[in-house]
PDB file of C-alpha atoms and ligand atoms in Angstrom:
ATOM      1  CA  MET A   1       0.000   0.000   0.000  1.00  0.00           C
ATOM      2  CA  PRO A   2       1.425   3.441  -0.875  1.00  0.00           C
ATOM      3  CA  GLU A   3       2.602   5.631   1.971  1.00  0.00           C
ATOM      4  CA  ARG A   4       0.260   8.544   2.480  1.00  0.00           C
ATOM      5  CA  THR A   5       1.907  11.739   3.686  1.00  0.00           C
ATOM      6  CA  PRO A   6      -0.427  13.244   6.283  1.00  0.00           C
ATOM      7  CA  ILE A   7      -1.610  16.780   5.639  1.00  0.00           C
ATOM      8  CA  ILE A   8      -2.690  19.218   8.337  1.00  0.00           C
ATOM      9  CA  ALA A   9      -4.251  22.414   7.037  1.00  0.00           C
ATOM     10  CA  GLY A  10      -5.535  25.496   8.814  1.00  0.00           C
ATOM     11  CA  ASN A  11      -8.626  27.090   7.325  1.00  0.00           C
ATOM     12  CA  TRP A  12      -8.682  30.596   8.748  1.00  0.00           C
ATOM     13  CA  LYS A  13     -12.053  31.403   7.158  1.00  0.00           C
ATOM     14  CA  MET A  14     -12.811  35.169   7.224  1.00  0.00           C
ATOM     15  CA  HIS A  15     -10.356  35.982  10.021  1.00  0.00           C
ATOM     16  CA  ARG A  16      -7.125  38.026  10.148  1.00  0.00           C
ATOM     17  CA  ASP A  17      -6.058  40.924   7.933  1.00  0.00           C
ATOM     18  CA  HIS A  18      -2.766  40.652   6.097  1.00  0.00           C
ATOM     19  CA  LEU A  19      -0.694  42.125   8.942  1.00  0.00           C
ATOM     20  CA  GLU A  20      -2.252  39.830  11.532  1.00  0.00           C
ATOM     21  CA  ALA A  21      -1.725  36.961   9.098  1.00  0.00           C
ATOM     22  CA  ILE A  22       2.008  37.637   8.938  1.00  0.00           C
ATOM     23  CA  GLN A  23       2.193  37.671  12.738  1.00  0.00           C
ATOM     24  CA  LEU A  24       0.262  34.437  13.029  1.00  0.00           C
ATOM     25  CA  VAL A  25       2.530  32.586  10.598  1.00  0.00           C
ATOM     26  CA  GLN A  26       5.680  34.005  12.199  1.00  0.00           C
ATOM     27  CA  LYS A  27       4.524  32.823  15.615  1.00  0.00           C
ATOM     28  CA  LEU A  28       3.541  29.433  14.232  1.00  0.00           C
ATOM     29  CA  ALA A  29       6.993  29.019  12.690  1.00  0.00           C
ATOM     30  CA  TYR A  30       8.534  29.969  16.033  1.00  0.00           C
ATOM     31  CA  HIS A  31       6.623  27.205  17.839  1.00  0.00           C
ATOM     32  CA  LEU A  32       7.469  24.479  15.333  1.00  0.00           C
ATOM     33  CA  SER A  33      10.761  22.613  14.990  1.00  0.00           C
ATOM     34  CA  GLU A  34      12.141  20.910  11.916  1.00  0.00           C
ATOM     35  CA  GLU A  35      11.000  17.483  13.150  1.00  0.00           C
ATOM     36  CA  ASP A  36       7.420  18.686  13.411  1.00  0.00           C
ATOM     37  CA  TYR A  37       7.288  19.204   9.659  1.00  0.00           C
ATOM     38  CA  GLU A  38       9.014  15.941   8.811  1.00  0.00           C
ATOM     39  CA  GLY A  39       6.885  13.333   7.092  1.00  0.00           C
ATOM     40  CA  GLN A  40       3.808  15.515   6.941  1.00  0.00           C
ATOM     41  CA  GLU A  41       2.559  18.565   5.072  1.00  0.00           C
ATOM     42  CA  VAL A  42       1.494  21.666   6.928  1.00  0.00           C
ATOM     43  CA  VAL A  43      -0.686  24.153   5.061  1.00  0.00           C
ATOM     44  CA  VAL A  44      -2.214  27.519   5.949  1.00  0.00           C
ATOM     45  CA  CYS A  45      -5.258  28.881   4.128  1.00  0.00           C
ATOM     46  CA  PRO A  46      -5.550  32.609   4.913  1.00  0.00           C
ATOM     47  CA  PRO A  47      -8.068  34.969   3.305  1.00  0.00           C
ATOM     48  CA  PHE A  48      -7.290  36.057  -0.275  1.00  0.00           C
ATOM     49  CA  VAL A  49      -5.910  39.464   0.740  1.00  0.00           C
ATOM     50  CA  ALA A  50      -3.200  37.845   2.876  1.00  0.00           C
ATOM     51  CA  LEU A  51      -2.009  35.314   0.296  1.00  0.00           C
ATOM     52  CA  ARG A  52       0.643  37.565  -1.229  1.00  0.00           C
ATOM     53  CA  SER A  53       2.073  38.531   2.166  1.00  0.00           C
ATOM     54  CA  ILE A  54       2.215  34.929   3.330  1.00  0.00           C
ATOM     55  CA  GLN A  55       3.712  33.770   0.035  1.00  0.00           C
ATOM     56  CA  THR A  56       6.501  36.329   0.479  1.00  0.00           C
ATOM     57  CA  LEU A  57       7.050  35.340   4.126  1.00  0.00           C
ATOM     58  CA  ILE A  58       7.219  31.627   3.290  1.00  0.00           C
ATOM     59  CA  GLN A  59       9.765  32.339   0.555  1.00  0.00           C
ATOM     60  CA  SER A  60      11.944  34.822   2.433  1.00  0.00           C
ATOM     61  CA  ASP A  61      12.094  32.767   5.644  1.00  0.00           C
ATOM     62  CA  LYS A  62      12.216  29.447   3.763  1.00  0.00           C
ATOM     63  CA  LEU A  63       9.351  28.083   5.845  1.00  0.00           C
ATOM     64  CA  PRO A  64       8.321  24.484   5.086  1.00  0.00           C
ATOM     65  CA  LEU A  65       4.689  25.543   4.906  1.00  0.00           C
ATOM     66  CA  GLY A  66       2.273  25.093   2.036  1.00  0.00           C
ATOM     67  CA  LEU A  67      -0.046  27.875   0.981  1.00  0.00           C
ATOM     68  CA  GLY A  68      -3.732  27.249   0.430  1.00  0.00           C
ATOM     69  CA  ALA A  69      -6.692  29.349  -0.666  1.00  0.00           C
ATOM     70  CA  GLN A  70     -10.239  28.963   0.618  1.00  0.00           C
ATOM     71  CA  ASN A  71     -12.110  29.246  -2.662  1.00  0.00           C
ATOM     72  CA  CYS A  72     -11.825  30.281  -6.305  1.00  0.00           C
ATOM     73  CA  HIS A  73     -14.035  30.916  -9.314  1.00  0.00           C
ATOM     74  CA  ALA A  74     -14.461  28.196 -11.912  1.00  0.00           C
ATOM     75  CA  GLU A  75     -13.665  30.434 -14.900  1.00  0.00           C
ATOM     76  CA  ASP A  76     -10.133  31.582 -15.673  1.00  0.00           C
ATOM     77  CA  GLU A  77     -11.181  35.182 -16.254  1.00  0.00           C
ATOM     78  CA  GLY A  78     -14.169  37.299 -17.189  1.00  0.00           C
ATOM     79  CA  ALA A  79     -16.815  39.709 -15.997  1.00  0.00           C
ATOM     80  CA  PHE A  80     -17.267  38.188 -12.529  1.00  0.00           C
ATOM     81  CA  THR A  81     -17.051  41.178 -10.239  1.00  0.00           C
ATOM     82  CA  GLY A  82     -15.491  40.357  -6.901  1.00  0.00           C
ATOM     83  CA  GLU A  83     -14.251  36.906  -7.826  1.00  0.00           C
ATOM     84  CA  ILE A  84     -10.743  35.397  -7.823  1.00  0.00           C
ATOM     85  CA  SER A  85      -9.635  32.892 -10.476  1.00  0.00           C
ATOM     86  CA  ALA A  86      -7.526  29.741 -10.231  1.00  0.00           C
ATOM     87  CA  PRO A  87      -4.690  31.138 -12.421  1.00  0.00           C
ATOM     88  CA  MET A  88      -4.445  34.167 -10.123  1.00  0.00           C
ATOM     89  CA  LEU A  89      -3.935  31.813  -7.192  1.00  0.00           C
ATOM     90  CA  ALA A  90      -1.447  29.646  -9.063  1.00  0.00           C
ATOM     91  CA  ARG A  91       0.659  32.777  -9.691  1.00  0.00           C
ATOM     92  CA  LEU A  92       0.903  33.252  -5.925  1.00  0.00           C
ATOM     93  CA  ASP A  93       2.348  29.757  -5.468  1.00  0.00           C
ATOM     94  CA  VAL A  94      -0.877  28.542  -3.940  1.00  0.00           C
ATOM     95  CA  ALA A  95      -0.639  24.755  -3.765  1.00  0.00           C
ATOM     96  CA  TYR A  96      -4.078  23.835  -2.396  1.00  0.00           C
ATOM     97  CA  VAL A  97      -7.565  25.266  -2.831  1.00  0.00           C
ATOM     98  CA  LEU A  98     -10.520  24.335  -0.630  1.00  0.00           C
ATOM     99  CA  CYS A  99     -13.457  23.381  -2.835  1.00  0.00           C
ATOM    100  CA  GLY A 100     -17.011  22.937  -1.619  1.00  0.00           C
ATOM    101  CA  HIS A 101     -16.532  23.821   2.036  1.00  0.00           C
ATOM    102  CA  SER A 102     -19.894  23.331   3.763  1.00  0.00           C
ATOM    103  CA  GLU A 103     -20.086  27.055   4.518  1.00  0.00           C
ATOM    104  CA  ARG A 104     -19.856  27.775   0.796  1.00  0.00           C
ATOM    105  CA  ARG A 105     -22.440  25.115   0.046  1.00  0.00           C
ATOM    106  CA  ALA A 106     -24.850  26.357   2.732  1.00  0.00           C
ATOM    107  CA  LEU A 107     -24.305  30.129   2.670  1.00  0.00           C
ATOM    108  CA  PHE A 108     -23.349  30.754  -0.953  1.00  0.00           C
ATOM    109  CA  GLY A 109     -25.477  28.160  -2.685  1.00  0.00           C
ATOM    110  CA  GLU A 110     -22.668  26.051  -4.116  1.00  0.00           C
ATOM    111  CA  THR A 111     -24.026  22.890  -5.667  1.00  0.00           C
ATOM    112  CA  ASP A 112     -22.000  19.798  -6.526  1.00  0.00           C
ATOM    113  CA  GLU A 113     -21.980  21.086 -10.110  1.00  0.00           C
ATOM    114  CA  VAL A 114     -20.379  24.368  -9.069  1.00  0.00           C
ATOM    115  CA  VAL A 115     -17.924  22.548  -6.805  1.00  0.00           C
ATOM    116  CA  ASN A 116     -17.062  20.235  -9.682  1.00  0.00           C
ATOM    117  CA  ALA A 117     -16.279  23.198 -11.966  1.00  0.00           C
ATOM    118  CA  LYS A 118     -14.020  24.661  -9.260  1.00  0.00           C
ATOM    119  CA  VAL A 119     -12.215  21.360  -8.681  1.00  0.00           C
ATOM    120  CA  ARG A 120     -11.504  21.180 -12.389  1.00  0.00           C
ATOM    121  CA  ALA A 121     -10.317  24.803 -12.550  1.00  0.00           C
ATOM    122  CA  VAL A 122      -7.913  24.175  -9.669  1.00  0.00           C
ATOM    123  CA  GLN A 123      -6.537  21.073 -11.370  1.00  0.00           C
ATOM    124  CA  ARG A 124      -6.265  22.806 -14.739  1.00  0.00           C
ATOM    125  CA  HIS A 125      -3.840  25.226 -13.131  1.00  0.00           C
ATOM    126  CA  GLY A 126      -1.642  22.670 -11.435  1.00  0.00           C
ATOM    127  CA  MET A 127      -2.939  23.097  -7.901  1.00  0.00           C
ATOM    128  CA  ARG A 128      -4.573  20.496  -5.688  1.00  0.00           C
ATOM    129  CA  PRO A 129      -8.165  20.676  -4.561  1.00  0.00           C
ATOM    130  CA  ILE A 130      -9.065  19.883  -0.973  1.00  0.00           C
ATOM    131  CA  LEU A 131     -12.582  18.696  -1.694  1.00  0.00           C
ATOM    132  CA  CYS A 132     -14.804  19.117   1.352  1.00  0.00           C
ATOM    133  CA  VAL A 133     -17.750  16.806   1.943  1.00  0.00           C
ATOM    134  CA  GLY A 134     -19.946  16.145   4.946  1.00  0.00           C
ATOM    135  CA  GLU A 135     -23.477  15.594   6.157  1.00  0.00           C
ATOM    136  CA  THR A 136     -25.757  17.754   8.306  1.00  0.00           C
ATOM    137  CA  LEU A 137     -27.040  16.592  11.692  1.00  0.00           C
ATOM    138  CA  GLU A 138     -30.457  15.954  10.185  1.00  0.00           C
ATOM    139  CA  GLN A 139     -28.934  13.749   7.491  1.00  0.00           C
ATOM    140  CA  ARG A 140     -26.839  11.861  10.062  1.00  0.00           C
ATOM    141  CA  GLU A 141     -29.816  11.248  12.304  1.00  0.00           C
ATOM    142  CA  ALA A 142     -31.789   9.956   9.303  1.00  0.00           C
ATOM    143  CA  GLY A 143     -29.000   7.431   8.663  1.00  0.00           C
ATOM    144  CA  GLU A 144     -28.040   9.134   5.396  1.00  0.00           C
ATOM    145  CA  ALA A 145     -24.495  10.263   6.228  1.00  0.00           C
ATOM    146  CA  THR A 146     -22.623   7.855   3.981  1.00  0.00           C
ATOM    147  CA  GLN A 147     -24.997   8.304   1.049  1.00  0.00           C
ATOM    148  CA  VAL A 148     -24.794  12.105   1.275  1.00  0.00           C
ATOM    149  CA  VAL A 149     -21.012  12.029   1.205  1.00  0.00           C
ATOM    150  CA  VAL A 150     -20.913   9.493  -1.631  1.00  0.00           C
ATOM    151  CA  ASP A 151     -23.313  11.658  -3.668  1.00  0.00           C
ATOM    152  CA  GLN A 152     -21.196  14.764  -3.006  1.00  0.00           C
ATOM    153  CA  LEU A 153     -18.082  12.893  -4.160  1.00  0.00           C
ATOM    154  CA  ARG A 154     -19.776  11.651  -7.324  1.00  0.00           C
ATOM    155  CA  GLY A 155     -21.157  15.062  -8.207  1.00  0.00           C
ATOM    156  CA  SER A 156     -17.987  16.949  -7.419  1.00  0.00           C
ATOM    157  CA  LEU A 157     -15.653  14.605  -9.278  1.00  0.00           C
ATOM    158  CA  GLU A 158     -17.585  14.360 -12.543  1.00  0.00           C
ATOM    159  CA  GLY A 159     -15.086  14.291 -15.415  1.00  0.00           C
ATOM    160  CA  VAL A 160     -12.041  14.182 -13.113  1.00  0.00           C
ATOM    161  CA  THR A 161      -9.539  11.696 -14.560  1.00  0.00           C
ATOM    162  CA  ILE A 162      -7.572   9.060 -12.632  1.00  0.00           C
ATOM    163  CA  GLY A 163      -4.424  11.129 -13.048  1.00  0.00           C
ATOM    164  CA  GLU A 164      -6.178  14.133 -11.546  1.00  0.00           C
ATOM    165  CA  ALA A 165      -7.752  12.051  -8.792  1.00  0.00           C
ATOM    166  CA  THR A 166      -4.309  11.072  -7.535  1.00  0.00           C
ATOM    167  CA  GLN A 167      -3.685  14.756  -6.767  1.00  0.00           C
ATOM    168  CA  LEU A 168      -6.854  15.145  -4.777  1.00  0.00           C
ATOM    169  CA  VAL A 169      -7.264  15.580  -1.026  1.00  0.00           C
ATOM    170  CA  VAL A 170     -10.715  14.978   0.457  1.00  0.00           C
ATOM    171  CA  ALA A 171     -11.778  16.567   3.740  1.00  0.00           C
ATOM    172  CA  TYR A 172     -14.580  14.884   5.637  1.00  0.00           C
ATOM    173  CA  GLU A 173     -16.232  17.642   7.622  1.00  0.00           C
ATOM    174  CA  PRO A 174     -19.529  16.745   9.274  1.00  0.00           C
ATOM    175  CA  VAL A 175     -21.475  20.011   9.307  1.00  0.00           C
ATOM    176  CA  TRP A 176     -22.682  19.412  12.879  1.00  0.00           C
ATOM    177  CA  ALA A 177     -19.087  19.282  14.125  1.00  0.00           C
ATOM    178  CA  ILE A 178     -17.913  22.552  12.570  1.00  0.00           C
ATOM    179  CA  GLY A 179     -17.370  25.356  15.050  1.00  0.00           C
ATOM    180  CA  THR A 180     -19.593  23.599  17.576  1.00  0.00           C
ATOM    181  CA  GLY A 181     -16.984  22.083  19.843  1.00  0.00           C
ATOM    182  CA  ARG A 182     -18.743  18.805  19.186  1.00  0.00           C
ATOM    183  CA  ASN A 183     -16.412  16.636  17.158  1.00  0.00           C
ATOM    184  CA  ALA A 184     -17.060  13.275  15.589  1.00  0.00           C
ATOM    185  CA  THR A 185     -15.789  10.376  17.645  1.00  0.00           C
ATOM    186  CA  PRO A 186     -12.599   8.858  16.248  1.00  0.00           C
ATOM    187  CA  ASP A 187     -14.702   5.814  15.297  1.00  0.00           C
ATOM    188  CA  ASP A 188     -17.213   7.948  13.369  1.00  0.00           C
ATOM    189  CA  ALA A 189     -14.406   9.813  11.633  1.00  0.00           C
ATOM    190  CA  GLN A 190     -12.721   6.536  10.750  1.00  0.00           C
ATOM    191  CA  GLU A 191     -15.930   5.006   9.415  1.00  0.00           C
ATOM    192  CA  MET A 192     -16.682   7.987   7.180  1.00  0.00           C
ATOM    193  CA  CYS A 193     -13.112   8.427   5.949  1.00  0.00           C
ATOM    194  CA  ALA A 194     -13.048   4.710   5.085  1.00  0.00           C
ATOM    195  CA  ALA A 195     -16.351   5.108   3.213  1.00  0.00           C
ATOM    196  CA  ILE A 196     -14.828   7.996   1.242  1.00  0.00           C
ATOM    197  CA  ARG A 197     -11.838   5.834   0.347  1.00  0.00           C
ATOM    198  CA  GLY A 198     -14.224   3.064  -0.659  1.00  0.00           C
ATOM    199  CA  GLU A 199     -16.093   5.363  -3.015  1.00  0.00           C
ATOM    200  CA  ILE A 200     -12.835   6.554  -4.586  1.00  0.00           C
ATOM    201  CA  ALA A 201     -11.903   2.889  -5.076  1.00  0.00           C
ATOM    202  CA  GLU A 202     -15.226   2.387  -6.883  1.00  0.00           C
ATOM    203  CA  GLN A 203     -14.611   5.366  -9.145  1.00  0.00           C
ATOM    204  CA  TYR A 204     -10.850   5.187  -9.708  1.00  0.00           C
ATOM    205  CA  GLY A 205      -9.637   1.779  -8.536  1.00  0.00           C
ATOM    206  CA  GLN A 206      -8.000   0.554  -5.358  1.00  0.00           C
ATOM    207  CA  GLY A 207      -4.565   1.959  -6.188  1.00  0.00           C
ATOM    208  CA  THR A 208      -5.866   5.525  -6.397  1.00  0.00           C
ATOM    209  CA  ALA A 209      -7.948   5.011  -3.262  1.00  0.00           C
ATOM    210  CA  ASP A 210      -4.958   3.665  -1.329  1.00  0.00           C
ATOM    211  CA  GLY A 211      -2.996   6.798  -2.185  1.00  0.00           C
ATOM    212  CA  LEU A 212      -5.831   9.243  -1.430  1.00  0.00           C
ATOM    213  CA  ARG A 213      -5.392  11.483   1.575  1.00  0.00           C
ATOM    214  CA  VAL A 214      -8.562  11.973   3.588  1.00  0.00           C
ATOM    215  CA  GLN A 215      -8.639  14.656   6.265  1.00  0.00           C
ATOM    216  CA  TYR A 216     -11.048  14.951   9.139  1.00  0.00           C
ATOM    217  CA  GLY A 217     -12.366  18.429   9.980  1.00  0.00           C
ATOM    218  CA  GLY A 218     -14.722  19.670  12.670  1.00  0.00           C
ATOM    219  CA  SER A 219     -13.638  20.973  16.085  1.00  0.00           C
ATOM    220  CA  VAL A 220     -10.121  19.543  15.801  1.00  0.00           C
ATOM    221  CA  LYS A 221      -8.161  20.679  18.869  1.00  0.00           C
ATOM    222  CA  PRO A 222      -4.821  19.881  20.521  1.00  0.00           C
ATOM    223  CA  GLY A 223      -6.690  17.529  22.868  1.00  0.00           C
ATOM    224  CA  ASN A 224      -8.285  15.319  20.198  1.00  0.00           C
ATOM    225  CA  ILE A 225      -5.826  15.364  17.293  1.00  0.00           C
ATOM    226  CA  ARG A 226      -3.815  12.332  18.381  1.00  0.00           C
ATOM    227  CA  GLU A 227      -6.743  10.005  18.610  1.00  0.00           C
ATOM    228  CA  LEU A 228      -8.112  11.204  15.274  1.00  0.00           C
ATOM    229  CA  MET A 229      -4.760  10.828  13.538  1.00  0.00           C
ATOM    230  CA  GLY A 230      -4.458   7.347  15.034  1.00  0.00           C
ATOM    231  CA  GLN A 231      -7.297   6.122  12.820  1.00  0.00           C
ATOM    232  CA  PRO A 232      -6.080   4.146   9.802  1.00  0.00           C
ATOM    233  CA  ASP A 233      -8.129   6.071   7.227  1.00  0.00           C
ATOM    234  CA  VAL A 234      -7.602   9.554   8.682  1.00  0.00           C
ATOM    235  CA  ASP A 235      -4.612  11.105   6.925  1.00  0.00           C
ATOM    236  CA  GLY A 236      -4.775  14.596   8.288  1.00  0.00           C
ATOM    237  CA  ALA A 237      -6.933  17.373   9.620  1.00  0.00           C
ATOM    238  CA  LEU A 238      -8.630  20.483   8.341  1.00  0.00           C
ATOM    239  CA  VAL A 239      -8.618  22.837  11.283  1.00  0.00           C
ATOM    240  CA  GLY A 240     -10.814  25.914  11.612  1.00  0.00           C
ATOM    241  CA  GLY A 241     -10.967  27.821  14.907  1.00  0.00           C
ATOM    242  CA  ALA A 242      -7.880  26.247  16.467  1.00  0.00           C
ATOM    243  CA  SER A 243      -5.739  27.291  13.483  1.00  0.00           C
ATOM    244  CA  LEU A 244      -6.216  30.941  14.499  1.00  0.00           C
ATOM    245  CA  SER A 245      -4.109  30.389  17.586  1.00  0.00           C
ATOM    246  CA  SER A 246      -0.439  29.844  16.734  1.00  0.00           C
ATOM    247  CA  GLU A 247       0.004  27.886  19.985  1.00  0.00           C
ATOM    248  CA  ASP A 248      -2.949  25.581  19.390  1.00  0.00           C
ATOM    249  CA  PHE A 249      -2.191  25.003  15.721  1.00  0.00           C
ATOM    250  CA  ALA A 250       1.444  24.282  16.583  1.00  0.00           C
ATOM    251  CA  LEU A 251       0.283  21.757  19.216  1.00  0.00           C
ATOM    252  CA  ILE A 252      -1.944  20.122  16.611  1.00  0.00           C
ATOM    253  CA  VAL A 253       0.874  19.978  14.044  1.00  0.00           C
ATOM    254  CA  SER A 254       3.328  18.648  16.648  1.00  0.00           C
ATOM    255  CA  HIS A 255       0.963  15.991  18.031  1.00  0.00           C
ATOM    256  CA  ARG A 256       3.583  13.274  17.434  1.00  0.00           C
ATOM    257  CA  ARG A 257       5.942  14.770  20.028  1.00  0.00           C
ATOM    258  CA  GLY A 258       6.411  12.521  23.060  1.00  0.00           C
TER     259      GLY A 258
HETATM  260  P1  LIG B 301     -13.654  24.193  13.282  1.00  0.00           P
HETATM  261  O1  LIG B 301     -12.321  23.523  13.475  1.00  0.00           O
HETATM  262  O2  LIG B 301     -13.673  25.611  13.791  1.00  0.00           O
HETATM  263  O3  LIG B 301     -14.781  23.362  13.782  1.00  0.00           O
HETATM  264  O4  LIG B 301     -13.870  24.345  11.690  1.00  0.00           O
HETATM  265  C1  LIG B 301     -13.705  23.237  10.877  1.00  0.00           C
HETATM  266  C2  LIG B 301     -13.698  23.692   9.465  1.00  0.00           C
HETATM  267  O5  LIG B 301     -14.720  24.103   8.938  1.00  0.00           O
HETATM  268  C3  LIG B 301     -12.424  23.660   8.731  1.00  0.00           C
HETATM  269  O6  LIG B 301     -12.625  23.853   7.376  1.00  0.00           O
END
C-alpha cells in the first residue's frame, strides 16, 4: 500500500487581515521545529488578501509551509465582479484550494456542479483541490451520512480523470461538528473516511484510493488530534478555529511529540 503523507491544514475562514496573518505565521513558525514538519505537510489557508504577504514570508524565511486558498471561481477570467480565479492563485504559489466547504455550500449556494467546476479549474492550473464533503445533523440522524457524502463525491468529481484524482485531497467535515466544539468520535471519523476511500476505489480503482489522503475536519483541537490521527483512514486534519491560535495550531501539528 502506498505511503500517504499526512496533511494538516488550517482554514482561517474570514479571520485576520494581512498584517495579523504575517504575525500568526511568524509565531507558528517559532513554535514548530524541523521534526514537526518531517513526514507531513502543513498548510495555511488565509483569506485572499493575505495570500501575497504569506507567500513572500514563506519564501523569504524558507518556511516548510504550504499555501492554500479557501475558494476560487471556476472560470479563468471574465466579468465576474469580486471573484478570484484559479490562475491568479497559481501565480501566488498557492498549492491547495478548498473546494465545496460546507459554509460555501450552505451560505453561498454552491451545488455539486459548481464545486465540480471549481475542482476542475484548480486542477487545470496545477494546484490540488481539498474537496470538502460532509453531512448535516439531520442527514446523520436519518442514517443518510454515507450516502450524502458518496453523492457529493460523485457530483464533485464528474469528469475528473484518474491522473487528476491522484492529486486530490478529500476533507470529511460533518457540518454538525464545525465550530460547535462537538467533534465526531474517532470511530465515526474513521468510518466515514473509510467510506470515502471506498467510493474513490469504486470510481478510480483501489490503487488511487490507497494513495488518497482523507482529512477529518470539525472541532479539531490539541486535545483530540492524536486520537483522530491514530485512525487508519484519517490522513490529516482540516482545522478551523484552532488554526487561528499559533500555539494551538502548533500543538496540533506537533501531536507526534512525546
Ligand atoms: P472548526 O475547526 O472551527 O470546527 O472548523 C472546521 C472547518 O470548517 C475547517 O474547514
